[in-house]
Short mmCIF file of C-alpha atoms in Angstrom, two decimals:
data_model
loop_
_atom_site.label_atom_id
_atom_site.label_comp_id
_atom_site.label_asym_id
_atom_site.label_seq_id
_atom_site.Cartn_x
_atom_site.Cartn_y
_atom_site.Cartn_z
CA MET L 1 -18.80 25.40 -16.61
CA PRO L 2 -16.32 23.11 -18.09
CA GLU L 3 -13.41 25.84 -17.67
CA ASN L 4 -14.42 26.18 -13.92
CA SER L 5 -14.33 22.44 -13.62
CA GLY L 6 -10.93 22.37 -15.21
CA ALA L 7 -9.66 25.16 -13.07
CA SER L 8 -10.87 23.51 -10.06
CA GLN L 9 -9.23 20.19 -10.93
CA GLU L 10 -5.79 21.95 -11.51
CA LYS L 11 -6.21 23.54 -8.09
CA ASP L 12 -6.64 20.10 -6.37
CA LYS L 13 -3.38 18.93 -7.99
CA LEU L 14 -0.51 18.32 -5.46
CA LYS L 15 2.93 19.97 -5.62
CA TRP L 16 5.84 17.64 -5.17
CA TRP L 17 6.62 18.60 -1.62
CA GLN L 18 2.91 18.13 -0.75
CA LEU L 19 3.34 14.78 -1.86
CA SER L 20 6.51 14.18 0.05
CA LEU L 21 4.53 15.35 3.30
CA LEU L 22 1.85 12.88 2.56
CA GLY L 23 4.31 10.23 2.19
CA VAL L 24 5.70 10.92 5.46
CA ALA L 25 2.21 10.81 7.09
CA CYS L 26 1.28 7.72 5.46
CA THR L 27 4.61 5.96 6.16
CA VAL L 28 5.38 6.90 9.67
CA GLY L 29 3.24 5.16 12.15
CA THR L 30 2.98 2.06 14.43
CA GLY L 31 5.17 0.18 11.96
CA PHE L 32 8.02 2.32 13.27
CA PHE L 33 6.78 3.49 16.79
CA LEU L 34 5.86 -0.14 18.04
CA ALA L 35 7.40 -2.58 15.52
CA SER L 36 10.85 -1.22 16.27
CA ARG L 37 10.58 -2.63 19.67
CA ILE L 38 10.39 -6.12 18.10
CA ALA L 39 13.25 -5.19 15.81
CA ILE L 40 15.30 -4.34 18.80
CA GLU L 41 14.20 -7.33 20.86
CA ILE L 42 15.57 -9.67 17.93
CA GLY L 43 18.57 -7.88 16.49
CA GLY L 44 19.88 -5.57 19.36
CA PRO L 45 21.41 -2.36 18.70
CA ALA L 46 22.47 -3.49 15.25
CA ILE L 47 19.14 -2.81 13.88
CA LEU L 48 20.23 0.56 12.84
CA LEU L 49 21.80 -1.31 9.97
CA ASP L 50 18.79 -2.95 9.17
CA TYR L 51 16.89 0.47 8.94
CA LEU L 52 19.66 1.83 6.70
CA LEU L 53 19.33 -1.27 4.22
CA ALA L 54 15.43 -0.97 4.26
CA ALA L 55 15.75 2.72 3.31
CA LEU L 56 18.00 1.87 0.52
CA GLY L 57 15.50 -0.93 -0.62
CA ALA L 58 12.61 1.18 -0.35
CA TYR L 59 14.33 3.98 -2.51
CA PHE L 60 15.08 1.28 -5.10
CA VAL L 61 11.44 0.43 -5.20
CA PHE L 62 9.90 3.92 -5.24
CA ASP L 63 12.37 5.26 -7.79
CA LYS L 64 11.12 2.54 -10.29
CA LEU L 65 7.47 3.51 -9.26
CA ALA L 66 7.91 7.08 -9.67
CA ARG L 67 9.79 6.80 -13.01
CA MET L 68 6.84 4.75 -14.20
CA THR L 69 4.56 7.38 -13.07
CA ALA L 70 6.49 10.35 -14.68
CA GLN L 71 6.63 8.18 -17.89
CA THR L 72 2.91 7.45 -18.05
CA ALA L 73 0.59 8.39 -15.06
CA LEU L 74 -1.91 5.69 -14.57
CA GLU L 75 -5.01 5.28 -12.18
CA GLY L 76 -4.11 2.34 -10.09
CA SER L 77 -0.63 3.02 -10.30
CA PHE L 78 1.75 -0.21 -9.79
CA ARG L 79 -1.13 -2.42 -10.42
CA SER L 80 -1.93 -0.90 -13.86
CA TYR L 81 1.69 -1.04 -14.73
CA ALA L 82 1.72 -4.66 -13.88
CA LYS L 83 -1.07 -5.27 -16.16
CA LYS L 84 0.59 -3.21 -18.99
CA ALA L 85 3.65 -5.17 -18.54
CA TYR L 86 2.51 -8.80 -18.15
CA GLY L 87 -1.19 -8.76 -18.81
CA ARG L 88 -4.48 -9.01 -16.97
CA TRP L 89 -3.26 -11.74 -14.77
CA ALA L 90 -0.60 -9.64 -13.34
CA GLY L 91 -2.88 -6.62 -12.73
CA PHE L 92 -5.33 -8.98 -10.89
CA SER L 93 -2.88 -10.69 -8.62
CA SER L 94 -0.92 -7.49 -8.02
CA GLY L 95 -4.22 -5.73 -6.93
CA TRP L 96 -5.29 -8.42 -4.74
CA MET L 97 -1.92 -8.87 -3.07
CA TYR L 98 -2.00 -5.38 -2.24
CA TRP L 99 -5.33 -5.44 -1.13
CA SER L 100 -4.60 -8.20 1.25
CA SER L 101 -1.49 -6.67 2.49
CA GLU L 102 -3.14 -3.47 3.37
CA LEU L 103 -5.94 -5.35 5.18
CA LEU L 104 -3.30 -7.06 7.15
CA ILE L 105 -1.62 -3.70 7.86
CA MET L 106 -4.98 -2.44 8.90
CA GLY L 107 -5.36 -5.11 11.48
CA SER L 108 -1.83 -4.56 12.72
CA GLN L 109 -2.47 -1.08 13.14
CA LEU L 110 -5.71 -1.57 14.93
CA THR L 111 -3.94 -3.87 17.42
CA ALA L 112 -1.17 -1.50 18.00
CA LEU L 113 -3.63 1.50 18.70
CA SER L 114 -5.30 -0.76 21.21
CA LEU L 115 -2.13 -1.58 22.95
CA PHE L 116 -1.16 2.13 23.05
CA SER L 117 -4.60 2.96 24.49
CA ARG L 118 -4.02 0.22 27.29
CA PHE L 119 -1.12 2.29 28.47
CA TRP L 120 -4.00 4.47 30.23
CA LEU L 121 -6.67 2.04 30.45
CA PRO L 122 -5.28 -1.58 30.87
CA GLN L 123 -8.68 -2.98 32.04
CA VAL L 124 -10.36 -2.22 28.82
CA PRO L 125 -10.44 -5.18 26.14
CA MET L 126 -8.43 -4.70 23.09
CA TRP L 127 -11.41 -5.37 20.77
CA CYS L 128 -13.20 -2.19 22.29
CA PHE L 129 -10.33 0.18 21.26
CA ALA L 130 -10.08 -1.45 17.95
CA ALA L 131 -13.64 -1.18 17.21
CA GLY L 132 -13.74 2.67 18.16
CA PHE L 133 -10.73 3.41 15.91
CA GLY L 134 -12.07 1.46 13.25
CA ALA L 135 -15.34 3.18 13.00
CA LEU L 136 -13.76 6.56 13.23
CA GLY L 137 -11.41 5.65 10.41
CA LEU L 138 -14.28 4.54 8.30
CA LEU L 139 -15.97 8.08 8.73
CA ILE L 140 -12.84 9.71 7.40
CA VAL L 141 -12.66 7.42 4.30
CA PHE L 142 -16.29 8.18 3.71
CA TRP L 143 -15.60 11.92 3.93
CA GLY L 144 -13.38 11.46 0.84
CA THR L 145 -10.03 12.06 -0.85
CA LYS L 146 -9.97 15.84 0.02
CA GLY L 147 -10.90 15.16 3.82
CA PHE L 148 -8.26 12.35 4.00
CA GLU L 149 -5.47 14.57 2.45
CA ARG L 150 -6.38 17.39 5.10
CA MET L 151 -6.35 15.02 7.81
CA GLU L 152 -3.02 13.32 6.79
CA ASN L 153 -1.19 16.76 6.35
CA VAL L 154 -2.06 17.60 9.95
CA PHE L 155 -1.04 14.17 11.33
CA ALA L 156 2.24 14.44 9.20
CA VAL L 157 3.02 17.75 11.12
CA MET L 158 2.39 16.02 14.38
CA LYS L 159 4.39 12.99 13.73
CA LEU L 160 7.50 15.01 12.62
CA ALA L 161 6.88 17.27 15.72
CA ALA L 162 6.99 14.04 17.96
CA VAL L 163 10.18 12.63 16.57
CA VAL L 164 11.64 16.09 16.70
CA MET L 165 10.58 16.55 20.39
CA PHE L 166 12.28 13.06 21.31
CA LEU L 167 15.37 14.19 19.41
CA VAL L 168 15.50 17.32 21.49
CA ILE L 169 14.78 15.51 24.93
CA ALA L 170 17.52 12.89 24.14
CA ILE L 171 20.01 15.70 23.38
CA LEU L 172 18.95 17.34 26.69
CA VAL L 173 19.59 13.94 28.46
CA LEU L 174 23.06 13.42 26.88
CA SER L 175 24.12 16.92 27.76
CA GLY L 176 23.14 16.42 31.33
CA VAL L 177 20.21 18.86 31.79
CA LEU L 178 17.84 15.83 32.39
CA THR L 179 18.67 13.02 34.64
CA THR L 180 17.48 9.92 36.29
CA ASP L 181 18.11 8.11 39.65
CA LYS L 182 17.91 4.79 38.08
CA HIS L 183 20.86 4.94 35.38
CA GLY L 184 22.28 7.33 33.04
CA PRO L 185 22.77 7.19 29.28
CA ALA L 186 25.40 4.98 27.89
CA MET L 187 26.55 3.45 24.75
CA PRO L 188 25.66 -0.23 24.29
CA GLY L 189 28.44 -2.58 25.17
CA SER L 190 28.41 -4.18 22.07
CA TRP L 191 26.45 -3.30 18.90
CA PHE L 192 26.30 -6.84 17.56
CA PRO L 193 25.26 -8.85 20.70
CA VAL L 194 23.06 -11.42 18.71
CA GLY L 195 25.36 -11.87 15.79
CA ALA L 196 24.47 -11.58 11.79
CA MET L 197 21.35 -14.02 12.25
CA GLY L 198 19.55 -11.50 14.68
CA ILE L 199 20.25 -8.72 12.17
CA TRP L 200 19.07 -10.77 9.17
CA SER L 201 15.93 -11.84 11.18
CA ALA L 202 14.87 -8.31 12.13
CA LEU L 203 15.27 -6.75 8.74
CA ILE L 204 11.70 -7.55 7.95
CA PHE L 205 10.51 -5.00 10.71
CA ALA L 206 12.73 -2.38 9.39
CA PHE L 207 11.13 -2.76 5.94
CA TYR L 208 7.76 -2.72 7.42
CA SER L 209 8.44 0.72 8.72
CA PHE L 210 8.71 2.03 5.45
CA GLY L 211 5.38 0.62 4.19
CA GLY L 212 3.14 3.23 2.99
CA LEU L 213 5.16 4.36 -0.25
CA GLU L 214 2.64 2.63 -2.34
CA VAL L 215 -0.10 5.11 -1.18
CA VAL L 216 2.19 7.74 -2.42
CA GLY L 217 2.30 5.99 -5.70
CA LEU L 218 -1.50 5.79 -5.92
CA MET L 219 -1.49 9.49 -4.91
CA ALA L 220 1.27 10.54 -7.42
CA VAL L 221 -1.14 10.46 -10.34
CA ARG L 222 -2.57 13.68 -8.92
CA LEU L 223 0.76 15.52 -9.16
CA LYS L 224 0.84 18.73 -11.26
CA LYS L 225 4.12 17.64 -12.77
CA PRO L 226 4.32 13.81 -12.74
CA GLU L 227 7.71 14.11 -13.80
CA GLU L 228 8.51 15.50 -10.21
CA ALA L 229 7.44 12.16 -8.57
CA PRO L 230 11.29 10.72 -8.20
CA LYS L 231 11.95 14.11 -6.54
CA ALA L 232 9.03 13.76 -4.06
CA GLY L 233 9.85 10.15 -3.31
CA THR L 234 13.74 10.87 -2.82
CA VAL L 235 13.17 13.76 -0.28
CA MET L 236 10.53 11.59 1.50
CA LEU L 237 12.82 8.67 1.99
CA LEU L 238 15.95 10.66 2.72
CA LEU L 239 13.73 12.59 5.52
CA LEU L 240 12.41 9.14 6.94
CA ALA L 241 15.88 7.45 6.92
CA PHE L 242 17.44 10.25 8.90
CA LEU L 243 14.66 10.37 11.38
CA TYR L 244 14.53 6.66 11.98
CA VAL L 245 18.21 5.93 12.43
CA ALA L 246 18.75 9.02 14.62
CA SER L 247 15.72 8.50 16.80
CA LEU L 248 16.52 4.70 17.40
CA ALA L 249 20.14 5.52 17.99
CA PHE L 250 19.11 7.94 20.82
CA VAL L 251 16.52 5.16 22.13
CA LEU L 252 19.47 2.64 22.33
CA VAL L 253 21.68 5.03 24.26
CA LEU L 254 19.00 6.21 26.68
CA GLU L 255 18.02 2.76 27.83
CA PRO L 256 19.81 -0.71 27.79
CA TRP L 257 18.42 -2.47 24.87
CA LYS L 258 17.28 -5.64 26.75
CA SER L 259 14.71 -3.24 28.50
CA PHE L 260 12.48 -3.04 25.38
CA THR L 261 10.33 -5.86 26.06
CA GLY L 262 6.38 -6.11 26.44
CA ASP L 263 3.78 -4.36 24.57
CA ARG L 264 4.92 -0.82 24.88
CA SER L 265 6.75 1.43 22.25
CA PRO L 266 10.48 1.87 22.88
CA PHE L 267 10.11 5.70 22.72
CA VAL L 268 7.68 5.49 25.76
CA ILE L 269 10.18 3.04 27.61
CA ALA L 270 13.12 5.40 26.90
CA LEU L 271 11.46 8.35 28.46
CA ALA L 272 9.80 6.55 31.34
CA ASP L 273 12.84 6.76 33.68
CA TYR L 274 13.58 10.57 33.33
CA ARG L 275 12.21 13.36 35.38
CA LEU L 276 9.33 14.30 32.60
CA PRO L 277 6.26 12.75 34.22
CA PHE L 278 3.99 14.48 31.43
CA VAL L 279 6.20 13.44 28.35
CA PRO L 280 5.38 9.80 28.22
CA HIS L 281 1.77 10.35 28.27
CA LEU L 282 2.10 13.20 25.53
CA PHE L 283 4.19 11.06 23.52
CA ASN L 284 1.78 8.05 23.89
CA ALA L 285 -0.97 10.28 22.64
CA ILE L 286 0.99 11.30 19.58
CA LEU L 287 1.80 7.62 19.02
CA ILE L 288 -1.95 6.87 18.91
CA VAL L 289 -2.36 9.94 16.34
CA ALA L 290 0.49 8.36 14.38
CA GLY L 291 -1.20 4.93 14.25
CA PHE L 292 -4.67 6.26 13.61
CA SER L 293 -3.06 8.15 10.50
CA THR L 294 -1.48 4.93 9.09
CA MET L 295 -4.59 3.03 9.93
CA THR L 296 -6.92 5.62 7.96
CA ALA L 297 -4.23 5.38 5.10
CA SER L 298 -4.53 1.84 4.90
CA MET L 299 -8.42 2.13 4.89
CA PHE L 300 -8.28 4.52 2.15
CA ALA L 301 -5.79 2.31 0.14
CA VAL L 302 -8.02 -0.73 0.56
CA THR L 303 -11.07 1.02 -0.63
CA ALA L 304 -9.53 2.81 -3.51
CA MET L 305 -7.86 -0.42 -4.81
CA ILE L 306 -11.08 -2.30 -4.51
CA VAL L 307 -12.82 0.26 -6.58
CA THR L 308 -10.06 0.26 -9.20
CA LEU L 309 -10.16 -3.54 -9.51
CA ALA L 310 -14.07 -3.39 -9.81
CA LYS L 311 -13.90 -0.76 -12.75
CA ASP L 312 -11.44 -3.08 -14.35
CA LYS L 313 -13.84 -5.93 -13.99
CA ASP L 314 -11.35 -7.68 -11.79
CA ALA L 315 -13.64 -7.45 -8.75
CA PRO L 316 -17.54 -7.62 -8.53
CA PRO L 317 -18.92 -4.57 -10.40
CA VAL L 318 -21.01 -3.71 -7.16
CA PHE L 319 -17.70 -2.23 -5.72
CA ALA L 320 -16.93 0.28 -8.56
CA ALA L 321 -17.62 3.77 -7.41
CA ARG L 322 -20.26 5.72 -9.20
CA ALA L 323 -19.65 9.38 -9.72
CA GLU L 324 -23.22 10.49 -10.21
CA LYS L 325 -24.07 9.00 -6.80
CA GLY L 326 -21.28 10.92 -4.93
CA ARG L 327 -20.18 9.35 -1.77
CA LYS L 328 -22.99 6.68 -1.73
CA GLY L 329 -21.33 5.37 -4.83
CA ARG L 330 -18.33 4.28 -2.73
CA LEU L 331 -20.58 2.77 -0.04
CA PRO L 332 -20.39 -0.88 -1.19
CA ALA L 333 -16.31 -0.89 -1.34
CA ILE L 334 -16.34 0.94 2.31
CA GLY L 335 -18.61 -1.78 3.34
CA LEU L 336 -16.10 -4.45 2.08
CA THR L 337 -13.36 -2.28 3.93
CA ALA L 338 -15.61 -2.28 7.10
CA ALA L 339 -16.05 -6.31 6.89
CA GLY L 340 -12.18 -6.56 6.54
CA MET L 341 -11.81 -4.40 9.71
CA THR L 342 -14.23 -6.40 11.66
CA ALA L 343 -12.33 -9.70 10.95
CA SER L 344 -9.17 -7.72 12.25
CA VAL L 345 -11.00 -6.80 15.23
CA VAL L 346 -12.21 -10.46 15.91
CA PHE L 347 -8.48 -11.68 15.24
CA ALA L 348 -7.39 -9.25 17.98
CA LEU L 349 -10.15 -10.56 20.36
CA LEU L 350 -9.10 -14.18 19.87
CA MET L 351 -5.23 -13.82 19.74
CA PRO L 352 -4.64 -10.72 22.18
CA LYS L 353 -1.06 -11.64 22.88
CA SER L 354 0.43 -12.84 19.68
CA VAL L 355 -1.57 -11.24 17.20
CA TYR L 356 0.57 -8.07 16.78
CA GLU L 357 3.85 -9.86 15.74
CA TYR L 358 2.31 -12.40 13.72
CA VAL L 359 -0.07 -9.88 11.64
CA THR L 360 2.83 -7.45 11.34
CA THR L 361 5.38 -9.94 9.86
CA ALA L 362 2.65 -11.30 7.53
CA ALA L 363 1.64 -7.68 6.49
CA GLY L 364 5.22 -6.80 5.93
CA LEU L 365 5.86 -9.87 3.75
CA MET L 366 2.71 -9.32 1.70
CA LEU L 367 3.98 -5.56 1.15
CA LEU L 368 7.46 -6.90 -0.05
CA TYR L 369 5.94 -9.34 -2.34
CA ASN L 370 4.20 -6.32 -4.12
CA TRP L 371 7.44 -4.49 -4.08
CA LEU L 372 8.82 -7.46 -6.07
CA PHE L 373 6.09 -6.96 -8.47
CA ILE L 374 6.85 -3.23 -8.91
CA LEU L 375 10.49 -4.11 -9.45
CA ALA L 376 9.85 -6.92 -12.03
CA THR L 377 7.15 -4.58 -13.82
CA SER L 378 9.78 -1.73 -14.22
CA GLY L 379 12.25 -4.15 -15.93
CA ARG L 380 9.69 -4.32 -18.86
CA LEU L 381 8.29 -0.85 -18.97
CA LEU L 382 11.38 1.37 -18.32
CA LYS L 383 14.23 1.68 -20.71
CA THR L 384 17.17 1.78 -18.32
CA GLY L 385 21.09 1.38 -18.57
CA ILE L 386 23.27 -0.59 -16.43
CA TRP L 387 22.86 1.52 -13.64
CA GLY L 388 18.98 1.22 -13.67
CA LYS L 389 19.40 -2.62 -13.92
CA VAL L 390 21.94 -2.59 -10.94
CA LYS L 391 19.36 -0.61 -8.85
CA GLN L 392 16.47 -3.02 -9.79
CA TRP L 393 18.28 -6.28 -9.01
CA ALA L 394 19.79 -4.68 -5.79
CA GLY L 395 16.34 -3.99 -4.56
CA ILE L 396 15.27 -7.52 -5.44
CA GLY L 397 18.25 -8.88 -3.58
CA LEU L 398 17.37 -6.69 -0.40
CA ILE L 399 13.70 -7.76 -0.45
CA ALA L 400 14.71 -11.47 -0.88
CA LEU L 401 17.32 -11.09 2.23
CA ALA L 402 14.30 -9.50 4.31
CA VAL L 403 11.92 -12.33 3.39
CA SER L 404 14.19 -15.24 3.94
CA GLY L 405 15.25 -13.88 7.32
CA THR L 406 11.76 -14.56 8.70
CA TRP L 407 12.37 -18.22 8.50
CA PHE L 408 14.94 -18.19 11.40
CA HIS L 409 13.07 -16.76 14.18
CA GLY L 410 10.23 -18.02 16.24
CA VAL L 411 8.37 -14.63 16.35
CA SER L 412 8.36 -14.07 12.54
CA ARG L 413 8.09 -17.61 11.20
CA PRO L 414 4.36 -17.83 11.86
CA GLY L 415 3.69 -14.62 9.83
CA PHE L 416 5.65 -16.16 7.02
CA PHE L 417 3.43 -19.02 6.71
CA ILE L 418 0.35 -16.71 6.97
CA SER L 419 1.60 -14.90 4.07
CA LEU L 420 2.21 -18.04 1.96
CA GLY L 421 -1.45 -18.77 2.63
CA PHE L 422 -2.75 -15.29 1.35
CA VAL L 423 -0.27 -15.96 -1.63
CA ALA L 424 -1.72 -19.61 -2.27
CA VAL L 425 -5.30 -18.53 -2.19
CA ILE L 426 -4.49 -15.25 -4.69
CA GLY L 427 -2.65 -17.58 -6.95
CA GLY L 428 -5.12 -20.22 -7.06
CA VAL L 429 -7.89 -17.62 -7.77
CA THR L 430 -5.81 -16.01 -10.58
CA LEU L 431 -5.57 -19.52 -12.28
CA ILE L 432 -9.13 -19.97 -12.27
CA MET L 433 -9.75 -16.53 -13.56
CA ARG L 434 -7.24 -16.97 -16.44
CA ARG L 435 -9.36 -19.89 -17.66
CA GLN L 436 -12.59 -17.76 -17.43
CA TRP L 437 -10.76 -14.95 -19.28
CA ARG L 438 -9.84 -17.19 -22.03
CA LYS L 439 -13.27 -18.50 -22.32
CA GLU L 440 -14.52 -15.07 -22.50
CA GLU L 441 -12.04 -14.09 -25.20
CA GLY L 442 -12.97 -17.13 -27.22
CA GLY L 443 -16.55 -16.24 -27.05
CA GLN L 444 -15.82 -12.57 -28.00
CA GLU L 445 -13.51 -13.85 -31.15
CA ALA L 446 -16.42 -16.19 -32.23
CA ARG L 447 -18.96 -13.31 -31.86
CA GLY L 448 -16.58 -11.00 -33.70
CA LYS L 449 -16.43 -13.38 -36.66
CA ASN L 450 -20.21 -13.79 -36.77
CA LYS L 451 -20.67 -10.05 -36.61
CA LEU L 452 -18.03 -9.59 -39.48
CA SER L 453 -20.10 -12.23 -41.62
CA GLU L 454 -23.34 -10.37 -41.03
CA GLN L 455 -21.60 -7.12 -42.11
CA ARG L 456 -20.35 -8.67 -45.38
CA PHE L 457 -23.95 -10.15 -46.12
CA VAL L 458 -25.61 -6.74 -45.24
CA ARG L 459 -23.20 -4.98 -47.43
CA PHE L 460 -23.45 -7.31 -50.58
CA GLU L 461 -27.20 -8.04 -50.15
CA PRO L 462 -28.52 -5.06 -52.37
CA GLU L 463 -26.34 -5.95 -55.08
CA VAL L 464 -27.55 -9.65 -54.92
CA TYR L 465 -31.12 -8.35 -55.00
CA ALA L 466 -30.47 -5.84 -57.89
CA GLU L 467 -28.69 -8.70 -60.15
CA ALA L 468 -31.80 -10.83 -59.44
CA ASP L 469 -34.08 -8.13 -60.60
CA GLN L 470 -32.46 -7.58 -63.72
CA ARG L 471 -32.50 -11.27 -64.70
CA GLN L 472 -36.27 -11.39 -63.97
CA ALA L 473 -36.86 -8.38 -65.95
CA GLY L 474 -34.93 -9.88 -68.98
CA ARG L 475 -36.94 -12.93 -68.69
CA ASP L 476 -40.38 -10.94 -68.75
CA ARG L 477 -39.20 -9.09 -71.98
CA TYR L 478 -38.45 -12.32 -73.71
CA ARG L 479 -42.04 -13.55 -72.87
CA GLY L 480 -43.67 -10.49 -74.21
CA LYS L 481 -44.55 -9.21 -70.67
CA GLU L 482 -44.05 -5.80 -69.18
CA PRO L 483 -41.49 -5.77 -66.50
CA GLY L 484 -42.46 -6.25 -63.08
CA ARG L 485 -45.92 -8.00 -64.01
#
């Protein structure tokens, strides 16, 4: 039985290319297909530079995370590394920071899915779509890790096929095979129509498109060869950078950049004017699949993180999964995920117009705060040369640039303050818990001293009694009595 169990576990291990594919599935979603519209609206055609900078920043982060994984693969990934580097407070705050960011991402994805669905049924309220997609996602999470991986692999192929299909259609348009009566493809009059401030403000949405690499970090512990984690991440990010920049470049050529307004995907808008009546509908369906995929990945990450926190006593123990109970052992954690999803649906109901921009910005910022944690942790755990330090500080600089850019635009500024609220709450709870941990450590230290004293007493107690018996026997003999009477 143990041999069969070991063989089964080895069979379930991932190859590096499977992790890369899983990374693409977890990353490509509404953060790219819909949030890119906000980036274009703020930064104009120059957002291509933002996506290149974001790809570079994401590479610096994942490179450090992958190297820590290759050095020591730990369950909990970046959270466990933060705890190892700085202590329990760092693991606690990093874990809850990530949990909060994924919760916001989940709400952002649900809102985006509702917007995509209203392309066909505009009269249906957003919360109805959000509730339906959320319930379906919870079923997949309940199905378990294997089911999640199977679904994500299928979704990854569909997403890549959608982007490739768009690139092929764009090439056919540029070559004159496909035409429109309204306007033809044309290069933007200026690639920097809103100046440096627009590029700076839009950078957060480019970074948000790469959100999901943390899930890859959590799954990297299941690699057959953990030392191949850097290779998996590099291939994944190179593929994403090419697809993002190439497809957005075609979007900006097919349609004037000022046309990308409202709540539709820029890809659907770019294809709407050409003589392909079925393609916008097909592409919208694929966008829903992509959004549902990343939403499910967020649900999986939220559930896995709360279980890890509970096992480490950084969350109520009721959320810790129990292997002997199978899927039922994860029900409390899934229930908490469902509660967070319900809050997201209510939020979408109360703020149907502005919720996506606000939540997306806040989610992107919370994600970047966690990336800063990863980079800071790597500085303590990895022995690196000058080039390693350059990559670490270059990543920190790019993230700081993206965070500060949200201050200067009305669309992203509210999301910045929402993220500060989450950070303040997590920071306050961490301070309270640190005091509690110190009390527990003091109590454990006192109990340890008492136990040591008891052990010493027990150790020397027989000798004390033996010596007393000998003295009593001597006194008895002196008095002419038999010893012991």
